[in-house]
JSON list of C-alpha atoms in Angstrom, two decimals:
[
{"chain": "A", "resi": 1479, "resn": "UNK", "atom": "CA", "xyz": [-15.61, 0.42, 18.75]},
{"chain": "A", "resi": 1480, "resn": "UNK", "atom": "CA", "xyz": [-12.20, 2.02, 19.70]},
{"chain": "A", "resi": 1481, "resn": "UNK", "atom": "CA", "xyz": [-11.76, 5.82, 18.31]},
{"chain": "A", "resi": 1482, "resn": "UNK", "atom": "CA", "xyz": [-9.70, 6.07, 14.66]},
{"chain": "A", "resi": 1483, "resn": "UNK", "atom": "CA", "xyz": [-6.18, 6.15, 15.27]},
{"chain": "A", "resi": 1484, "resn": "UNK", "atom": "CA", "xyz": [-3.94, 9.20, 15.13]},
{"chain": "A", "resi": 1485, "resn": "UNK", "atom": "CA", "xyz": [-1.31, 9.19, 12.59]},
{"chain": "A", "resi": 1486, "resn": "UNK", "atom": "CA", "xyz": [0.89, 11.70, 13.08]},
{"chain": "A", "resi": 1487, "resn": "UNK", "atom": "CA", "xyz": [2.71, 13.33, 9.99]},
{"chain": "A", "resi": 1488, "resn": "UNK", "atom": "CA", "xyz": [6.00, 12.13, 9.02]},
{"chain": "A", "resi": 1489, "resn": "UNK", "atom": "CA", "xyz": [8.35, 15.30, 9.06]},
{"chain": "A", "resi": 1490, "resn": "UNK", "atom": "CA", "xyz": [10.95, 13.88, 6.21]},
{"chain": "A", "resi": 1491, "resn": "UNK", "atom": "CA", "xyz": [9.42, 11.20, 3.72]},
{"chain": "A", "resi": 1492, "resn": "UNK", "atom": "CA", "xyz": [11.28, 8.01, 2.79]},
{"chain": "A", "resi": 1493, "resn": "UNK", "atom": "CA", "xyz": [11.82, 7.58, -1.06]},
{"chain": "A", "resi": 1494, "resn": "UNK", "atom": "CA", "xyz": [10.97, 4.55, -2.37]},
{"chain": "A", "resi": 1495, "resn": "UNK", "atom": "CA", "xyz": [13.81, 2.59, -2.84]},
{"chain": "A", "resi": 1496, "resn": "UNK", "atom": "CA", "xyz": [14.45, -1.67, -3.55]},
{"chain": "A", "resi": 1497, "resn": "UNK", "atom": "CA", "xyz": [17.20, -2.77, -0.91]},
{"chain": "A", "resi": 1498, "resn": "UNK", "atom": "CA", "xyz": [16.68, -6.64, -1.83]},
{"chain": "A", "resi": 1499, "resn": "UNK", "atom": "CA", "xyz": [18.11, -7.63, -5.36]},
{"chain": "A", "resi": 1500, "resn": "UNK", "atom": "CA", "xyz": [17.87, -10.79, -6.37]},
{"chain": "A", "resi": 1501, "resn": "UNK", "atom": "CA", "xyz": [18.45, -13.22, -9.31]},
{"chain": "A", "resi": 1502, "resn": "UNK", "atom": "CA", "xyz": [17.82, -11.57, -12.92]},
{"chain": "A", "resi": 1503, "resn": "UNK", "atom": "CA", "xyz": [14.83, -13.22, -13.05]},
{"chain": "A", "resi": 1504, "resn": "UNK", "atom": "CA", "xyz": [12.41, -12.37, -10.54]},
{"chain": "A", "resi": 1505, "resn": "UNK", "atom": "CA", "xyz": [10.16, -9.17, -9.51]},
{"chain": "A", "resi": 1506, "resn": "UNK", "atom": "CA", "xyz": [12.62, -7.24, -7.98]},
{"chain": "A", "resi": 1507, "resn": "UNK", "atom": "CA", "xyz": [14.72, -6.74, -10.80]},
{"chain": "A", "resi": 1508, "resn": "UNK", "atom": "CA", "xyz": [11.64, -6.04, -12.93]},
{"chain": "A", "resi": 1509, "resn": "UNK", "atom": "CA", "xyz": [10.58, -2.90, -10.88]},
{"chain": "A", "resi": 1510, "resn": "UNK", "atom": "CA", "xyz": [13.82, -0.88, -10.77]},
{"chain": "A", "resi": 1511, "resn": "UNK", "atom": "CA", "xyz": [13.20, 1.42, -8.53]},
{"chain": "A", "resi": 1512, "resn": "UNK", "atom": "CA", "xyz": [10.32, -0.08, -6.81]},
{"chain": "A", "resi": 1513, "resn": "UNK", "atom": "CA", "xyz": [9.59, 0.30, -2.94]},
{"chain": "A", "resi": 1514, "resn": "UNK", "atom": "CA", "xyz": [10.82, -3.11, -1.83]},
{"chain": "A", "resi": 1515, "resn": "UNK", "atom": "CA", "xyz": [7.83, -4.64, 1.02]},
{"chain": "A", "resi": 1516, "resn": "UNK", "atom": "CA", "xyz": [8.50, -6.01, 4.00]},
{"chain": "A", "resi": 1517, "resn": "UNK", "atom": "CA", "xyz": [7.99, -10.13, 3.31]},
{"chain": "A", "resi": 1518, "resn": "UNK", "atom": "CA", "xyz": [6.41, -10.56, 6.30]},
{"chain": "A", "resi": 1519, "resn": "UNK", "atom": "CA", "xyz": [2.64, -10.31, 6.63]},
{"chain": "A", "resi": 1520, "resn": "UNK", "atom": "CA", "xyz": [1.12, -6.82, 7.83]},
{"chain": "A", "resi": 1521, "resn": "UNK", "atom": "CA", "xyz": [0.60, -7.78, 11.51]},
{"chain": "A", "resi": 1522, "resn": "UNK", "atom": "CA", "xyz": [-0.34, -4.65, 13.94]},
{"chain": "A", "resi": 1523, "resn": "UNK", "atom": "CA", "xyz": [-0.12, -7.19, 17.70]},
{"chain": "A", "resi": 1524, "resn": "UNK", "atom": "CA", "xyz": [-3.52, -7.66, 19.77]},
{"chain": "A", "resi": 1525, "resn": "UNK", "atom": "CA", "xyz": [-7.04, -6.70, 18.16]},
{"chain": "A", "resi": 1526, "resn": "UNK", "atom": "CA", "xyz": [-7.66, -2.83, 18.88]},
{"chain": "A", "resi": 1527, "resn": "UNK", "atom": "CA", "xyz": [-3.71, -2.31, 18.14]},
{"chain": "A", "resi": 1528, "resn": "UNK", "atom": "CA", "xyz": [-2.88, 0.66, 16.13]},
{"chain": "A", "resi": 1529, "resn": "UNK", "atom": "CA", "xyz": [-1.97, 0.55, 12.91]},
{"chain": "A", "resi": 1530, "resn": "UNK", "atom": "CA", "xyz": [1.85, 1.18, 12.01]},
{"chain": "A", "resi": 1531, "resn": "UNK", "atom": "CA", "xyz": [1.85, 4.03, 9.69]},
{"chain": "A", "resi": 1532, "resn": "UNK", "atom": "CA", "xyz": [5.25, 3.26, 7.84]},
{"chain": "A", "resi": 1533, "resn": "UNK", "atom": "CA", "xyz": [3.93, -0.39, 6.83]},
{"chain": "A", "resi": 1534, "resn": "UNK", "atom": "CA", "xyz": [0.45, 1.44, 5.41]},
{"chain": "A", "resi": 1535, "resn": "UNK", "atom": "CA", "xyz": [2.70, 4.40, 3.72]},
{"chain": "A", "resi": 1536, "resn": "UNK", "atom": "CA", "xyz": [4.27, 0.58, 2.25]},
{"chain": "A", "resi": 1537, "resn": "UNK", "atom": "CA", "xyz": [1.53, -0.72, 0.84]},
{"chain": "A", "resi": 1538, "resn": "UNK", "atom": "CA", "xyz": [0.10, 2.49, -0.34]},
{"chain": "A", "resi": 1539, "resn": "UNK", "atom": "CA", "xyz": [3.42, 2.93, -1.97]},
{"chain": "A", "resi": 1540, "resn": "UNK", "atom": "CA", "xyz": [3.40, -0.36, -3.73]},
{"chain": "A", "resi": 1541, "resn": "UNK", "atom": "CA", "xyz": [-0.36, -0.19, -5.01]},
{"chain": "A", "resi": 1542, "resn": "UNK", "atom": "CA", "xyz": [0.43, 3.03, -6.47]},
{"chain": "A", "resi": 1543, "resn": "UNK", "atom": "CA", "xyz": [3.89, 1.42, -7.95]},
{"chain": "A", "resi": 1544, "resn": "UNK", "atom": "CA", "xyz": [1.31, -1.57, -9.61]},
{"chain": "A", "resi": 1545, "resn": "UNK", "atom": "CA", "xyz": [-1.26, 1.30, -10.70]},
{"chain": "A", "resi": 1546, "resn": "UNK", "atom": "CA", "xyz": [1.79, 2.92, -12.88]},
{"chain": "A", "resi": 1547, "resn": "UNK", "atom": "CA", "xyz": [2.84, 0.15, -13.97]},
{"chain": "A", "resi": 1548, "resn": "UNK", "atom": "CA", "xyz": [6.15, 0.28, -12.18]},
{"chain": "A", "resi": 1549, "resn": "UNK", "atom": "CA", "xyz": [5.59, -2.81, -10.06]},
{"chain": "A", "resi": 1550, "resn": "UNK", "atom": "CA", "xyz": [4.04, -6.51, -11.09]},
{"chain": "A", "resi": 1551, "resn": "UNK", "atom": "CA", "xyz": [0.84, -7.00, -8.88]},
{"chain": "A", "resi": 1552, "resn": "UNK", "atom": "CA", "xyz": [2.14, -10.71, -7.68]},
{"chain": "A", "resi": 1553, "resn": "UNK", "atom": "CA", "xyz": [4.73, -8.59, -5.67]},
{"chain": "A", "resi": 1554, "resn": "UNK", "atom": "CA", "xyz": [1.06, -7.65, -3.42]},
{"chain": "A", "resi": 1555, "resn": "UNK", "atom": "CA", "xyz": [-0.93, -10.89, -3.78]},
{"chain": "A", "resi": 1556, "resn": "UNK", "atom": "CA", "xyz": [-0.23, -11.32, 0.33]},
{"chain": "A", "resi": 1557, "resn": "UNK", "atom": "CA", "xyz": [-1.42, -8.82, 1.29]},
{"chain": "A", "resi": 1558, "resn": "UNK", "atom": "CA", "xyz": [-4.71, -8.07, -1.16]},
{"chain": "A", "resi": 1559, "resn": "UNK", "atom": "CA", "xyz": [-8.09, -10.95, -0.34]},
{"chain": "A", "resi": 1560, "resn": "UNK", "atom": "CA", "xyz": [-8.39, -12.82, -3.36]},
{"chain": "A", "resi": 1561, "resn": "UNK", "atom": "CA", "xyz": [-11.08, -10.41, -5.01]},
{"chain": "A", "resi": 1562, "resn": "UNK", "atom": "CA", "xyz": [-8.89, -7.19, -4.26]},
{"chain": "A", "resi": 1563, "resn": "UNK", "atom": "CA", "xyz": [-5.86, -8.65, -6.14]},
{"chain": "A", "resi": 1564, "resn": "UNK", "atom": "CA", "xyz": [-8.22, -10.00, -8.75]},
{"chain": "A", "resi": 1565, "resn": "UNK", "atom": "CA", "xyz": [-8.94, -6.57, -8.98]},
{"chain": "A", "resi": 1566, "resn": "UNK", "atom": "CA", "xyz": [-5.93, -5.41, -8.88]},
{"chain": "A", "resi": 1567, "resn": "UNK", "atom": "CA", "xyz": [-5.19, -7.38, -12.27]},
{"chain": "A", "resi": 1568, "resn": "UNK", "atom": "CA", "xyz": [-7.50, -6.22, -13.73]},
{"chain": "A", "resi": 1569, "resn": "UNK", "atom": "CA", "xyz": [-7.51, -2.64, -13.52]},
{"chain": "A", "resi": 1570, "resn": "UNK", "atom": "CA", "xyz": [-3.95, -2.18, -14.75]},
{"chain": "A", "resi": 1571, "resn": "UNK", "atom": "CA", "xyz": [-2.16, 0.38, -15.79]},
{"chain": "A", "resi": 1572, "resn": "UNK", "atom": "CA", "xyz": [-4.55, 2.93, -14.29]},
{"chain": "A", "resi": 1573, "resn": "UNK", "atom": "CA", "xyz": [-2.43, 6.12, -13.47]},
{"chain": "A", "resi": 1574, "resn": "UNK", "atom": "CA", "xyz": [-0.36, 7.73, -15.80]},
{"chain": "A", "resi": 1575, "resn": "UNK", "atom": "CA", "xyz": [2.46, 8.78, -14.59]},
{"chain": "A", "resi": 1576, "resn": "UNK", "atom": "CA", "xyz": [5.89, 10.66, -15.86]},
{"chain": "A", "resi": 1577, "resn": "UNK", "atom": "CA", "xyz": [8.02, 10.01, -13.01]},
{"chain": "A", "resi": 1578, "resn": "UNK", "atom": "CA", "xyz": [7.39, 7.20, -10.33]},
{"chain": "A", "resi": 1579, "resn": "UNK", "atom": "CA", "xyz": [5.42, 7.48, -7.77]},
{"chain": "A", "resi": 1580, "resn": "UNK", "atom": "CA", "xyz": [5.65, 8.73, -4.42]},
{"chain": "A", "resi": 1581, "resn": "UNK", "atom": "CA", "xyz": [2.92, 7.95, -1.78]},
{"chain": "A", "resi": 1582, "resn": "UNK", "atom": "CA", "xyz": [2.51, 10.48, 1.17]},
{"chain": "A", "resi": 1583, "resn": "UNK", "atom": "CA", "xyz": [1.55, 10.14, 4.77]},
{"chain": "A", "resi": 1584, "resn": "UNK", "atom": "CA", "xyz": [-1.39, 7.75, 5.01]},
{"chain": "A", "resi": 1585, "resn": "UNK", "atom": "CA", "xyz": [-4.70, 9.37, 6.24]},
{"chain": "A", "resi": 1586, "resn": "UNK", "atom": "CA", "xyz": [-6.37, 6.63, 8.48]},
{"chain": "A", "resi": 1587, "resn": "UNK", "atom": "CA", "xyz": [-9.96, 6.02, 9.70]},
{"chain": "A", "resi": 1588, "resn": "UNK", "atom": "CA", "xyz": [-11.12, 2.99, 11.95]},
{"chain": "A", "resi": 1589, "resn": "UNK", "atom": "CA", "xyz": [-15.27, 2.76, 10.89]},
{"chain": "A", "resi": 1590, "resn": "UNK", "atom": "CA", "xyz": [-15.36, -0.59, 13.18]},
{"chain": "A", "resi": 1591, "resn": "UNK", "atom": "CA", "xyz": [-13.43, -2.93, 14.94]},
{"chain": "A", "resi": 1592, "resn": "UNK", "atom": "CA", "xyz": [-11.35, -4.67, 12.54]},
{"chain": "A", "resi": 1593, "resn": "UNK", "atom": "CA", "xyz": [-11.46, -2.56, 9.84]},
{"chain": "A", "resi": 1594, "resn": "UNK", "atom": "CA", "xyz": [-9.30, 0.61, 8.68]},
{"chain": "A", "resi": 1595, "resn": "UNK", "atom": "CA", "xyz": [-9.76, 2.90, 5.55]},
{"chain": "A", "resi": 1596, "resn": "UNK", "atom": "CA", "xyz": [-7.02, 5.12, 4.32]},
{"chain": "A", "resi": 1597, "resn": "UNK", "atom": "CA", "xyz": [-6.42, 7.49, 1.69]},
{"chain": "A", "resi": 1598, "resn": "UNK", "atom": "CA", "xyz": [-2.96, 8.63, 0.60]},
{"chain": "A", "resi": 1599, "resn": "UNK", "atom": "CA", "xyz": [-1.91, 11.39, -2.00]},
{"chain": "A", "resi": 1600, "resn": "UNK", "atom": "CA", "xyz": [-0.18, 10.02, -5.04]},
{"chain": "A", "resi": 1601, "resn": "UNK", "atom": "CA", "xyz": [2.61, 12.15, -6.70]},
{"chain": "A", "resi": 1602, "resn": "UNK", "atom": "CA", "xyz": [3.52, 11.02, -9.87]},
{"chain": "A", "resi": 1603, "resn": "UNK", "atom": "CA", "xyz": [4.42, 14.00, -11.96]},
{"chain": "A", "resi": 1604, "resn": "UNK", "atom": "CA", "xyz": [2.33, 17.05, -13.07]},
{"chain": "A", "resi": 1605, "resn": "UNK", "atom": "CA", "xyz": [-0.80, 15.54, -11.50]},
{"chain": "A", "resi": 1606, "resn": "UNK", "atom": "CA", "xyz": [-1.14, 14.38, -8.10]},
{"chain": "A", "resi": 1607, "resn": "UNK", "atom": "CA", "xyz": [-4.05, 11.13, -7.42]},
{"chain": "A", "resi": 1608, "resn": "UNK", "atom": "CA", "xyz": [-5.46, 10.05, -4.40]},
{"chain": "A", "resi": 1609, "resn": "UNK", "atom": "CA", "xyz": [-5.46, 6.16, -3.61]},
{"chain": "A", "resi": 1610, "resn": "UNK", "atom": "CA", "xyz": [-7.82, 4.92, -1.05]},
{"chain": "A", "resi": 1611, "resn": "UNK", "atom": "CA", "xyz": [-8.12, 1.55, 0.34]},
{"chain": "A", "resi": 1612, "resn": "UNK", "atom": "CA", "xyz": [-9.78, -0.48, 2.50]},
{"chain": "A", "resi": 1613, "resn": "UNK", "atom": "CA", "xyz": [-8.36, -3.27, 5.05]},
{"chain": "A", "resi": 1614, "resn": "UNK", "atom": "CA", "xyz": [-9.50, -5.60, 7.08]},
{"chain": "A", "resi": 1615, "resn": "UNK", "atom": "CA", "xyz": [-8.23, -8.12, 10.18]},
{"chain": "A", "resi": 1616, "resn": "UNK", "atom": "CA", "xyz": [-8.28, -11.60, 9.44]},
{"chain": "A", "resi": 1617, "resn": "UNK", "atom": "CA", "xyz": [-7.01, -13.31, 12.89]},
{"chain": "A", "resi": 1618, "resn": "UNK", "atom": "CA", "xyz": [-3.68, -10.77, 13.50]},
{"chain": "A", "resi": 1619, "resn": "UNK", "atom": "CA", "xyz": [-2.96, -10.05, 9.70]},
{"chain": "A", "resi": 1620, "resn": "UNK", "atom": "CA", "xyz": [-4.70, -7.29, 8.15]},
{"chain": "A", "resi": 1621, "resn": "UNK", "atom": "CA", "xyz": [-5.70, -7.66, 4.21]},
{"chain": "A", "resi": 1622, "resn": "UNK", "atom": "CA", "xyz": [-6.53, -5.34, 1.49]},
{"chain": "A", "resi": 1623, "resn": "UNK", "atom": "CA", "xyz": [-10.02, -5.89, 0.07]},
{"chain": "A", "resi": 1624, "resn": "UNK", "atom": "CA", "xyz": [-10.92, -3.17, -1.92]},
{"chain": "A", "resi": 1625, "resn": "UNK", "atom": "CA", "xyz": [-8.81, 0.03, -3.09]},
{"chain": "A", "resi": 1626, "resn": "UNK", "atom": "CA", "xyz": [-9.89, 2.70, -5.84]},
{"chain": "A", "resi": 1627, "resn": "UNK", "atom": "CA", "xyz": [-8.21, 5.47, -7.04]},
{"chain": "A", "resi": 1628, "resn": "UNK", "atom": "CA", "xyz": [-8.85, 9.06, -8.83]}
]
């Protein structure tokens, strides 16, 4: 088991932002405002690689974005397993928020080979949440399959 990578803090955060428009139609006109995610599938090189911590700030972003309601959850069904995005449907609308989000620096943990757990700070207003998640590596892509939040 390799030791938990070192994140280190990001000294000016990126604001979510949604730099691909598209037809009037679709998901990214839906979620003005939204963080827009990188198409491609989160990929971190060789097993034992470390984790990029902009592409988990990301996803931490857009969970919270689906969470408030800001964001359709199809816009994550890449990158969630099936039961994490069934999940993800489920739940909802399950932060309340009065301005959108804004995910900080991503807290990461390694527990095994192939598997990282983070936790991010949610700030959506006069109270702050915390989102944790879990991911896994399936071949070189790494998948979301389970995520809570308080």
């Amino acid at each position: 088991m390799s030791a938990a990578p070192h994140i280190d803090p990001t000294s000016t955060p990126e604001p979510p932002y949604d730099g691909h428009r598209r037809g009037a139609g679709d998901a990214a006109t839906r979620v003005h405002g939204a963080l827009a995610l990188d198409s491609r599938p989160l990929v971190w090189g060789a097993p034992g690689a470390a984790p990029d911590e902009r592409r988990l700030r990301h996803l931490g972003q857009a969970l919270a974005e689906v969470l408030t309601g800001r964001r359709p959850p199809e816009t994550l069904a890449g990158r969630l397993t099936g039961r994490a995005y069934r999940d993800l449907v489920r739940a909802g609308r399950m932060i309340a928020a009065g301005r959108p989000p804004f995910a900080g620096t991503p807290h990461v943990t390694e527990p095994r080979d192939g598997v990282l757990e983070m936790c991010v700070v949610v700030h959506c207003g006069e109270r702050d949440h915390v989102l944790a998640a879990r991911l896994e590596r399936y071949g070189h892509q790494w998948l979301c399959t389970d995520f809570e939040t308080a």
